[in-house]
Each structure stands twice: as structure tokens, then as C-alpha cells.
Short mmCIF file of C-alpha atoms and ligand atoms in Angstrom, two decimals:
data_model
loop_
_atom_site.label_atom_id
_atom_site.label_comp_id
_atom_site.label_asym_id
_atom_site.label_seq_id
_atom_site.Cartn_x
_atom_site.Cartn_y
_atom_site.Cartn_z
CA MET A 16 3.27 14.18 -3.25
CA PHE A 17 1.35 15.31 -6.27
CA ASP A 18 -0.91 18.06 -4.73
CA GLY A 19 0.93 20.25 -7.10
CA LEU A 20 -0.77 18.60 -10.41
CA ARG A 21 -4.14 17.48 -8.62
CA LYS A 22 -4.64 21.30 -7.70
CA LYS A 23 -4.22 22.34 -11.17
CA LEU A 24 -5.95 19.56 -12.96
CA SER A 25 -9.16 19.98 -10.41
CA GLU A 26 -9.05 23.47 -10.99
CA ALA A 27 -9.04 23.19 -15.23
CA VAL A 28 -11.77 20.60 -14.95
CA LYS A 29 -13.30 22.66 -12.88
CA GLY A 30 -13.35 25.68 -14.05
CA PHE A 31 -14.47 24.08 -17.34
CA ILE A 32 -17.50 22.43 -16.00
CA LYS A 33 -18.53 26.07 -14.51
CA ARG A 34 -18.47 26.64 -18.12
CA GLU A 35 -20.49 24.07 -19.56
CA GLU A 36 -22.92 24.65 -17.03
CA LYS A 37 -24.36 27.97 -17.05
CA THR A 38 -24.16 26.36 -20.95
CA ILE A 39 -26.56 23.44 -20.71
CA GLU A 40 -28.50 25.42 -18.13
CA LYS A 41 -29.06 28.28 -20.72
CA GLU A 42 -29.57 25.22 -23.30
CA GLU A 43 -32.00 23.34 -21.48
CA ALA A 44 -34.01 26.68 -20.53
CA GLN A 45 -34.52 27.40 -24.19
CA GLU A 46 -35.19 23.30 -23.90
CA ARG A 47 -37.91 23.95 -21.79
CA ARG A 48 -39.08 27.16 -23.65
CA VAL A 49 -39.79 25.11 -27.17
CA GLU A 50 -40.93 22.24 -25.23
CA GLU A 51 -43.13 24.10 -23.65
CA LYS A 52 -45.00 26.29 -26.80
CA GLU A 53 -44.89 22.32 -28.90
CA LYS A 54 -47.20 21.28 -25.51
CA ALA A 55 -49.29 24.49 -26.01
CA LYS A 56 -49.93 23.64 -29.93
CA GLU A 57 -50.92 20.32 -28.92
CA GLU A 58 -54.10 19.79 -28.90
CA LYS A 59 -54.81 15.94 -28.46
CA PRO A 60 -55.23 15.04 -24.84
CA MET A 61 -53.77 11.90 -24.71
CA VAL A 62 -50.30 12.07 -25.73
CA LYS A 63 -48.84 7.96 -26.11
CA VAL A 64 -45.03 8.35 -25.38
CA SER A 65 -43.98 6.14 -27.96
CA LEU A 66 -40.11 4.79 -27.27
CA THR A 67 -38.12 7.05 -29.51
CA THR A 68 -39.76 9.74 -27.44
CA LYS A 69 -38.52 8.26 -23.93
CA ILE A 70 -34.61 7.15 -25.42
CA LYS A 71 -34.99 11.50 -26.98
CA GLY A 72 -36.08 12.30 -23.72
CA VAL A 73 -32.82 10.10 -22.33
CA ILE A 74 -30.25 11.58 -24.97
CA SER A 75 -31.39 14.93 -24.84
CA SER A 76 -30.64 14.67 -20.59
CA SER A 77 -26.31 14.80 -22.03
CA VAL A 78 -24.57 17.21 -24.42
CA SER A 79 -21.78 16.27 -26.63
CA LEU A 80 -18.53 18.94 -27.15
CA ASN A 81 -17.91 20.43 -29.33
CA ASP A 82 -14.36 20.86 -30.79
CA SER A 83 -14.01 24.42 -29.87
CA GLU A 84 -15.22 23.78 -26.47
CA ILE A 85 -12.55 20.53 -26.64
CA ASP A 86 -9.98 22.30 -27.76
CA GLY A 87 -10.94 25.32 -25.38
CA PHE A 88 -10.55 22.18 -22.57
CA LEU A 89 -7.50 20.83 -23.61
CA GLU A 90 -5.17 24.26 -23.89
CA ASN A 91 -6.29 24.71 -20.21
CA ILE A 92 -4.86 21.53 -19.14
CA LYS A 93 -2.13 21.63 -21.21
CA VAL A 94 -0.51 24.20 -19.55
CA PRO A 95 -0.94 22.85 -16.02
CA LEU A 96 0.53 19.61 -16.78
CA LEU A 97 3.80 21.28 -18.46
CA GLU A 98 4.23 23.39 -15.25
CA SER A 99 4.16 20.35 -13.66
CA ASP A 100 7.28 18.25 -15.05
CA VAL A 101 4.80 16.34 -17.06
CA SER A 102 7.12 16.58 -20.75
CA TYR A 103 5.82 17.84 -23.90
CA GLU A 104 5.52 14.47 -25.68
CA THR A 105 3.24 12.83 -22.27
CA THR A 106 1.31 15.84 -22.34
CA GLU A 107 1.02 15.85 -25.88
CA ALA A 108 -0.24 11.68 -26.17
CA PHE A 109 -2.23 12.73 -22.60
CA LEU A 110 -4.51 15.29 -24.46
CA GLU A 111 -5.43 12.96 -27.72
CA SER A 112 -6.09 10.23 -25.84
CA LEU A 113 -8.45 12.84 -23.63
CA ARG A 114 -9.56 14.32 -27.15
CA VAL A 115 -10.25 11.52 -28.56
CA SER A 116 -12.57 10.19 -24.95
CA LEU A 117 -14.50 14.28 -25.21
CA THR A 118 -15.34 13.48 -29.07
CA GLU A 119 -16.73 10.05 -28.96
CA ALA A 120 -19.01 10.73 -25.42
CA ARG A 121 -21.90 12.34 -24.73
CA VAL A 122 -21.61 13.90 -20.97
CA ASP A 123 -24.42 13.51 -18.70
CA SER A 124 -25.18 17.35 -17.93
CA LYS A 125 -26.95 15.66 -14.75
CA ASN A 126 -23.20 14.52 -14.04
CA ILE A 127 -21.17 16.67 -15.62
CA ASN A 128 -17.98 16.87 -13.13
CA LYS A 129 -17.65 13.37 -12.67
CA GLU A 130 -17.97 12.11 -16.03
CA MET A 131 -15.27 14.70 -16.67
CA VAL A 132 -12.66 13.41 -13.92
CA ALA A 133 -13.80 9.55 -15.57
CA LEU A 134 -12.77 11.10 -18.70
CA VAL A 135 -9.56 13.31 -17.33
CA ARG A 136 -8.57 9.57 -15.29
CA LYS A 137 -9.31 7.24 -18.21
CA ALA A 138 -6.85 9.44 -20.15
CA LEU A 139 -3.94 9.27 -17.38
CA PHE A 140 -3.97 5.82 -17.85
CA ASN A 141 -3.96 5.58 -21.61
CA VAL A 142 -0.20 7.14 -20.86
CA LEU A 143 0.38 5.25 -17.87
CA ALA A 144 -0.17 2.12 -19.82
CA LYS A 145 2.87 2.38 -22.00
CA SER A 146 5.13 0.94 -19.75
CA GLY A 147 3.53 -2.28 -18.57
CA ASN A 148 3.65 -4.04 -15.81
CA GLY A 149 6.74 -4.25 -13.85
CA VAL A 150 7.71 -8.03 -11.55
CA ASP A 151 6.74 -7.91 -7.83
CA ILE A 152 10.02 -8.12 -6.28
CA VAL A 153 8.75 -10.68 -3.22
CA GLN A 154 7.42 -12.95 -5.63
CA PHE A 155 10.14 -13.04 -7.34
CA VAL A 156 12.28 -13.70 -5.38
CA LYS A 157 9.91 -16.16 -3.80
CA GLN A 158 9.71 -18.22 -6.91
CA ARG A 159 13.32 -18.22 -7.57
CA VAL A 160 14.14 -19.71 -4.43
CA GLU A 161 11.19 -22.20 -4.69
CA SER A 162 12.90 -23.36 -8.12
CA GLY A 163 16.09 -23.74 -6.52
CA ASN A 164 17.01 -20.84 -8.74
CA SER A 165 18.57 -18.59 -5.34
CA PRO A 166 20.54 -16.46 -4.78
CA VAL A 167 18.31 -13.71 -6.61
CA LYS A 168 20.87 -10.82 -7.23
CA ILE A 169 19.48 -7.36 -7.01
CA LEU A 170 21.82 -4.63 -8.83
CA PHE A 171 20.59 -0.74 -7.73
CA LEU A 172 22.41 2.19 -9.89
CA GLY A 173 21.50 5.17 -10.95
CA PRO A 174 23.11 8.86 -10.74
CA ASN A 175 24.67 10.68 -7.23
CA GLY A 176 23.02 10.96 -4.40
CA THR A 177 18.74 9.76 -5.38
CA GLY A 178 18.92 7.21 -2.79
CA LYS A 179 20.03 3.66 -4.42
CA THR A 180 21.67 2.85 -0.14
CA THR A 181 18.66 3.66 0.70
CA THR A 182 16.05 1.92 -1.51
CA MET A 183 18.40 -0.64 -1.24
CA ALA A 184 18.11 -1.30 2.71
CA LYS A 185 13.80 -0.36 1.91
CA ILE A 186 13.59 -3.27 -0.21
CA ALA A 187 16.13 -5.51 1.97
CA TYR A 188 13.47 -4.57 4.84
CA MET A 189 10.17 -5.07 2.44
CA LEU A 190 11.60 -9.02 1.57
CA LYS A 191 12.70 -9.36 5.30
CA LYS A 192 9.10 -8.73 6.22
CA ASN A 193 7.63 -11.29 3.38
CA GLY A 194 10.38 -14.35 4.81
CA ILE A 195 13.14 -13.17 2.66
CA SER A 196 16.43 -13.37 3.84
CA SER A 197 19.09 -10.86 1.95
CA VAL A 198 22.37 -10.43 2.25
CA LEU A 199 23.40 -6.32 1.08
CA SER A 200 26.77 -6.42 -0.83
CA ALA A 201 28.62 -2.71 0.07
CA SER A 202 29.70 -2.40 -3.69
CA ASP A 203 30.21 1.28 -3.56
CA THR A 204 33.24 1.37 -2.56
CA PHE A 205 34.07 4.77 -3.96
CA ARG A 206 32.64 7.57 -2.20
CA ALA A 207 33.61 8.37 1.21
CA ALA A 208 31.43 6.77 4.01
CA ALA A 209 29.45 4.90 1.41
CA ILE A 210 30.78 1.42 2.90
CA GLU A 211 29.64 2.89 6.63
CA GLN A 212 27.01 3.45 5.50
CA THR A 213 25.78 0.44 3.75
CA GLU A 214 26.58 -1.28 7.20
CA HIS A 215 24.40 0.80 8.78
CA HIS A 216 21.57 0.51 7.03
CA ALA A 217 22.53 -3.36 7.02
CA ASN A 218 22.77 -3.20 11.27
CA LYS A 219 18.73 -1.02 11.37
CA VAL A 220 17.47 -3.79 9.09
CA GLY A 221 18.92 -6.72 10.73
CA VAL A 222 20.44 -8.31 7.42
CA LYS A 223 24.57 -9.16 6.63
CA ALA A 224 26.45 -6.67 4.44
CA ILE A 225 29.53 -8.03 2.70
CA LYS A 226 32.51 -5.18 2.89
CA GLY A 227 36.09 -4.44 1.17
CA LYS A 228 38.41 -1.95 1.20
CA TYR A 229 37.89 1.67 -0.45
CA GLY A 230 38.88 1.34 -3.93
CA ALA A 231 38.12 -2.28 -3.97
CA ASP A 232 37.18 -3.81 -7.16
CA PRO A 233 33.34 -3.21 -6.68
CA ALA A 234 32.93 -6.94 -8.25
CA SER A 235 34.51 -8.77 -6.54
CA ILE A 236 32.35 -7.20 -3.00
CA ALA A 237 29.79 -8.03 -5.27
CA PHE A 238 31.17 -11.76 -6.14
CA ASP A 239 32.07 -11.96 -2.32
CA ALA A 240 28.51 -11.26 -1.50
CA ILE A 241 27.09 -13.28 -3.77
CA ALA A 242 29.11 -16.93 -2.44
CA HIS A 243 27.64 -15.91 1.35
CA ALA A 244 24.56 -16.16 0.23
CA LYS A 245 25.13 -19.28 -1.58
CA ALA A 246 27.16 -20.82 1.51
CA ASN A 247 23.98 -19.47 3.97
CA SER A 248 21.53 -20.34 1.68
CA ILE A 249 21.14 -16.97 1.82
CA ASN A 250 17.53 -16.08 -0.62
CA ALA A 251 18.32 -12.43 -2.68
CA VAL A 252 21.62 -10.40 -2.57
CA LEU A 253 21.02 -6.10 -2.85
CA ILE A 254 24.02 -4.94 -4.90
CA ASP A 255 24.71 -1.15 -4.00
CA THR A 256 26.74 0.78 -6.42
CA ALA A 257 28.22 3.88 -6.28
CA GLY A 258 26.38 7.63 -7.68
CA ARG A 259 27.61 7.50 -11.60
CA GLN A 260 26.53 9.99 -14.31
CA GLU A 261 25.88 7.62 -17.58
CA THR A 262 27.69 10.64 -19.39
CA ASN A 263 30.64 9.12 -17.27
CA ARG A 264 32.71 6.31 -19.41
CA ASN A 265 34.83 5.46 -17.33
CA LEU A 266 31.79 4.81 -14.68
CA ILE A 267 30.02 3.26 -17.08
CA SER A 268 32.05 0.38 -18.56
CA GLU A 269 32.52 -0.20 -14.53
CA MET A 270 28.95 -0.95 -14.18
CA GLU A 271 29.27 -3.15 -17.52
CA LYS A 272 31.65 -4.98 -16.00
CA MET A 273 29.83 -5.56 -12.39
CA VAL A 274 26.82 -6.78 -15.04
CA ARG A 275 28.79 -9.14 -16.61
CA VAL A 276 31.03 -10.61 -13.06
CA ALA A 277 27.88 -10.40 -10.77
CA LYS A 278 24.84 -11.20 -13.75
CA PRO A 279 21.96 -9.52 -11.79
CA ASP A 280 18.62 -10.95 -11.95
CA LEU A 281 16.64 -7.05 -12.01
CA ILE A 282 19.02 -4.22 -12.62
CA ILE A 283 17.07 -1.73 -11.10
CA PHE A 284 17.62 1.83 -11.35
CA VAL A 285 16.66 4.74 -8.76
CA GLY A 286 16.27 8.11 -9.91
CA GLU A 287 14.86 11.71 -8.26
CA SER A 288 11.74 12.65 -8.28
CA THR A 289 12.78 16.17 -8.11
CA THR A 290 15.35 16.01 -11.19
CA GLY A 291 12.30 16.95 -13.95
CA ASN A 292 12.44 16.09 -17.64
CA GLN A 293 16.07 15.68 -17.57
CA LEU A 294 15.46 11.88 -15.44
CA THR A 295 14.19 11.04 -18.59
CA GLU A 296 16.94 10.95 -20.54
CA GLN A 297 19.00 9.81 -18.13
CA ILE A 298 17.08 6.22 -17.92
CA LYS A 299 17.46 6.10 -21.36
CA GLU A 300 20.91 6.39 -21.30
CA PHE A 301 21.40 3.85 -19.20
CA ASN A 302 19.35 1.62 -20.55
CA LYS A 303 21.88 1.55 -23.10
CA PHE A 304 24.50 0.16 -21.86
CA MET A 305 22.41 -2.04 -19.36
CA LYS A 306 18.61 -3.04 -19.82
CA ILE A 307 16.34 -1.81 -16.66
CA ASP A 308 14.04 -4.00 -15.20
CA GLY A 309 12.14 -1.52 -13.44
CA ILE A 310 12.61 2.13 -11.85
CA VAL A 311 11.98 3.17 -8.30
CA LEU A 312 11.48 7.11 -8.00
CA THR A 313 12.40 8.31 -4.91
CA LYS A 314 11.91 11.76 -3.02
CA LEU A 315 8.02 11.95 -3.73
CA ASP A 316 6.94 13.72 -0.88
CA CYS A 317 10.05 16.33 -1.34
CA ASP A 318 8.57 16.99 -4.91
CA VAL A 319 5.45 19.51 -5.33
CA LYS A 320 5.02 18.91 -8.80
CA GLY A 321 4.74 14.97 -9.06
CA GLY A 322 4.25 15.05 -12.83
CA ASN A 323 7.64 13.31 -13.44
CA ALA A 324 6.39 9.35 -12.49
CA ILE A 325 4.10 10.01 -15.45
CA SER A 326 6.76 11.33 -17.87
CA ILE A 327 8.85 8.94 -16.85
CA ALA A 328 6.15 5.34 -18.09
CA TYR A 329 5.09 6.96 -21.05
CA MET A 330 9.05 8.34 -22.26
CA THR A 331 10.91 4.91 -21.16
CA GLY A 332 8.38 2.41 -21.18
CA ILE A 333 9.98 0.60 -18.94
CA PRO A 334 7.72 0.14 -15.97
CA LEU A 335 8.21 1.97 -12.65
CA LEU A 336 8.36 -0.45 -9.49
CA PHE A 337 8.19 1.36 -6.10
CA LEU A 338 8.49 5.36 -5.39
CA GLY A 339 10.13 6.47 -2.49
CA THR A 340 7.80 8.45 -0.31
CA GLY A 341 10.28 9.02 2.77
CA GLU A 342 13.57 8.57 4.26
CA SER A 343 12.17 5.46 6.46
CA TYR A 344 12.70 1.70 6.09
CA ASP A 345 8.76 1.62 5.11
CA ALA A 346 8.65 5.11 2.91
CA LEU A 347 8.31 2.66 0.13
CA VAL A 348 5.13 2.59 -1.86
CA LYS A 349 4.36 -0.15 -4.59
CA TYR A 350 4.02 1.21 -7.67
CA THR A 351 0.20 0.87 -9.76
CA PRO A 352 -1.47 3.06 -12.19
CA GLU A 353 -4.65 3.52 -9.88
CA PHE A 354 -2.32 5.39 -7.06
CA ILE A 355 -0.83 8.04 -9.25
CA VAL A 356 -3.91 8.87 -10.81
CA ASP A 357 -6.17 8.62 -7.46
CA ALA A 358 -3.13 11.14 -6.50
CA ILE A 359 -3.30 13.17 -9.14
CA MET A 360 -7.33 13.04 -10.06
CA PRO A 361 -8.80 11.16 -7.46
CA ASN A 362 -12.16 10.04 -7.95
CA ASN A 363 -15.45 12.61 -6.53
N1 GTP B 418 12.47 12.58 1.73
C1 GTP B 418 13.91 11.61 1.15
N2 GTP B 418 15.06 11.01 1.23
C2 GTP B 418 14.98 9.50 0.70
C3 GTP B 418 14.05 9.57 0.04
N3 GTP B 418 15.11 8.43 -0.12
C4 GTP B 418 15.89 8.61 0.09
N4 GTP B 418 16.25 9.37 0.80
C5 GTP B 418 16.95 10.03 1.43
O1 GTP B 418 17.98 10.93 0.29
C6 GTP B 418 19.44 10.43 0.69
C7 GTP B 418 20.94 10.33 -0.38
O2 GTP B 418 19.88 8.98 -0.06
P1 GTP B 418 21.18 7.63 -0.37
O3 GTP B 418 20.74 6.21 -0.62
O4 GTP B 418 22.87 7.60 0.19
O5 GTP B 418 22.06 7.64 -2.45
P2 GTP B 418 22.44 7.62 -2.40
O6 GTP B 418 21.95 6.99 -4.32
O7 GTP B 418 22.93 5.88 -2.42
O8 GTP B 418 23.42 8.57 -2.27
P3 GTP B 418 25.45 7.77 -3.43
O9 GTP B 418 25.55 7.08 -3.02
O10 GTP B 418 25.92 8.93 -2.58
O11 GTP B 418 25.34 8.10 -4.99
C8 GTP B 418 19.76 10.57 2.02
O12 GTP B 418 19.26 11.69 2.72
C9 GTP B 418 18.53 9.67 2.48
O13 GTP B 418 17.90 9.57 3.52
C10 GTP B 418 12.97 9.54 -0.42
O14 GTP B 418 11.97 8.13 -1.03
N5 GTP B 418 12.62 10.61 0.54
MG1 MG B 419 24.93 5.24 -1.88
#
């Protein structure tokens, strides 16, 4: 899923390292020649190695890169990032962070590969840090239940076909595995077969779905689902919604009404990884109308590029919560910056 980006980045690092190693070999050979000449000049039979000389010895095994070497490296790494759906602004931020580290660093010439990888990883972590930590849904629901604040209401929204209904079912499955009960609200009363789809998932996962008729007010179905959860001491209500574009004013108003009526504790945006850079804009637009608490990025298993997660974290500042990695109920990976960084630039 991150294969494209991983290959391109590691090629750029390796290409640079090969060139660097050649330069270092040349420099080391030159240093050795100078040292041998110096030694030959020495007349004293015993040379006391002072602490300074020892320290110099350590330092001479490391190199600092000059500006043109850094520029060359950054330029080589820029194209693969842009080609892998990392947005221009995000790429610039990443390269700037890497430039600072490279300028400050003295790279151990014997460990150049490992150290360059560590610097690239550090820059990736810096960029991903912009979005902060997301809520841990299982812990969140547990705490609310313990403090008597249940049912917890979680609303799923996003454009058409991104995986909202499937993700809702995956989350019901995850909650169930953690001993948390939930009910699904079949609030997509618009798309043909959407209600049956929610029911199908509910049956498979072993939870109940609350439904109404096609064309019914989606907010009223959510209202019924919340009432059902209250009456039956169910911990969480997961509310499905019909897919909508951020540009459709009527459907956005309908969603605003849903939010007013259902008063969700968490609003989760479900976006498809393969959408490319446009996804960031979609999220920002939705977020203008209702505050998004977290993002699920789906279909990463179908995305050969894999750079979108980095852009979203950096450009929206909204935490990523999960990554969808397949169609089965357990194909939902909890997002951590480590997961992305390990996938893109693994430690050797
Ligand atoms: N490969 C893969 N497929 C997924 C993933 N998540 C969802 N899908 C598939 O994507 C298709 C659409 O999923 P839905 O859950 O119906 O999407 P939706 O956003 O609810 O769609 P609408 O309600 O029509 O807007 C289904 O075939 C899902 O099985 C994922 O992470 N990976
Ligand atoms: Mg759906």
C-alpha cells in the first residue's frame, strides 16, 4: 500500500549514499595519505595521543554535508514525493525539516545509510506531528459509559462510495471485540439498497440496525436509534449517512440538521486514499460546516502511491484515526505516525 513511495524514497536515499560513499572513500584515502606523510615526518619515537587528538579521530570519521550536496539530495527526494500524492506544500515542509537536520548533522561515514534513513524518518515524523493525536475510540466509549454518559454517538460522513458504511461496520466489530455494545443507525435513506446494506453488515457483525423507509428524514432514524440504545443500555450508536459532495449545499444543510438533532460525540470523516490531493480540500470544506474529530482513510490496499496520509495529516491538522486496508471487518488499522513512517522508510 505504501510500496510506491517506499521504493522511490529508498532509491533516492540509496542513490545519494552511493555517491556519498564514493566521495567519502576518496576523502578518506586523501586523509590517509596526508596522515602517512605526517607520520613519516615524525622523528619522535613515542607519540603521546592527547584527548584532543582522540576526539579529532572520532570527528574525522564523520562528515557534514555541504549545501550543494544537501540541495542535490533534497531535489532527488522531491520528485518521488510529489509523484506519490504528497501535496506540494507538504513536500516543501518535509524537505525544509530534512534540510535543517542535514545541515546540523554530522553523518558518521561508516553508518551513512542508517543515519540518512534516521534523518528522513525524523523529517516524516515532524510533518505528521502537525495533526496531533486522535481519540482512541474504544477508550473514549469506555470512559463515557463508566461516567454514565452513554450512549456515545458517532456519525460517519464523507463523499460517495468512500467506505462509510463498511467502516461503520468495522468499528462496530472492533467495539464488540472490546466488549462494547453498539447499534447501527441506517440513516442513508437516499441511496438504493443502502438500508439493506447496513442491515446486512449488522447481521454479519452481530449488532442491531435501526431503520426507516427510503426517503425518510435521516435525522429521525438517528433519533430512533439513540432512543433504542437508551432503552436497551447499548453503549454506542453508529450513524451511517448518505454520501455527499462538499459542494452540494442542500445535502450539507441536511447534514447540519443531523448534527443538531443527533448531537454526535464524534464526527468521523471517511475518505478514500486513492482520491489524491483533492481529498485534503474536501476535508477542509466539510470541516467548515461541522467540526470533524477524526479521519478514516480507506482503501489503502488499493493505493499504490500512499502519500495521501502524509498530506492529510499535515494539511488538515485533523487527526487520522484509522486506515482501511481491505473489505473484511478486521481490515482496519489504528493509525499511528510509526505505522506510516515504518511503511515508507523502514529502519534497515
Ligand atoms: N479494498 C477496500 N475496499 C473497501 C475498503 N473500505 C470499503 N471498501 C469497499 O468500498 C465499497 C464501498 O463501500 P461502502 O461502505 O458502501 O461506501 P459508502 O461510503 O458507504 O458508499 P455510499 O453509501 O454509496 O456513499 C464496498 O465495496 C466496500 O467493500 C477498504 O479499506 N479497502
Ligand atoms: Mg454507505
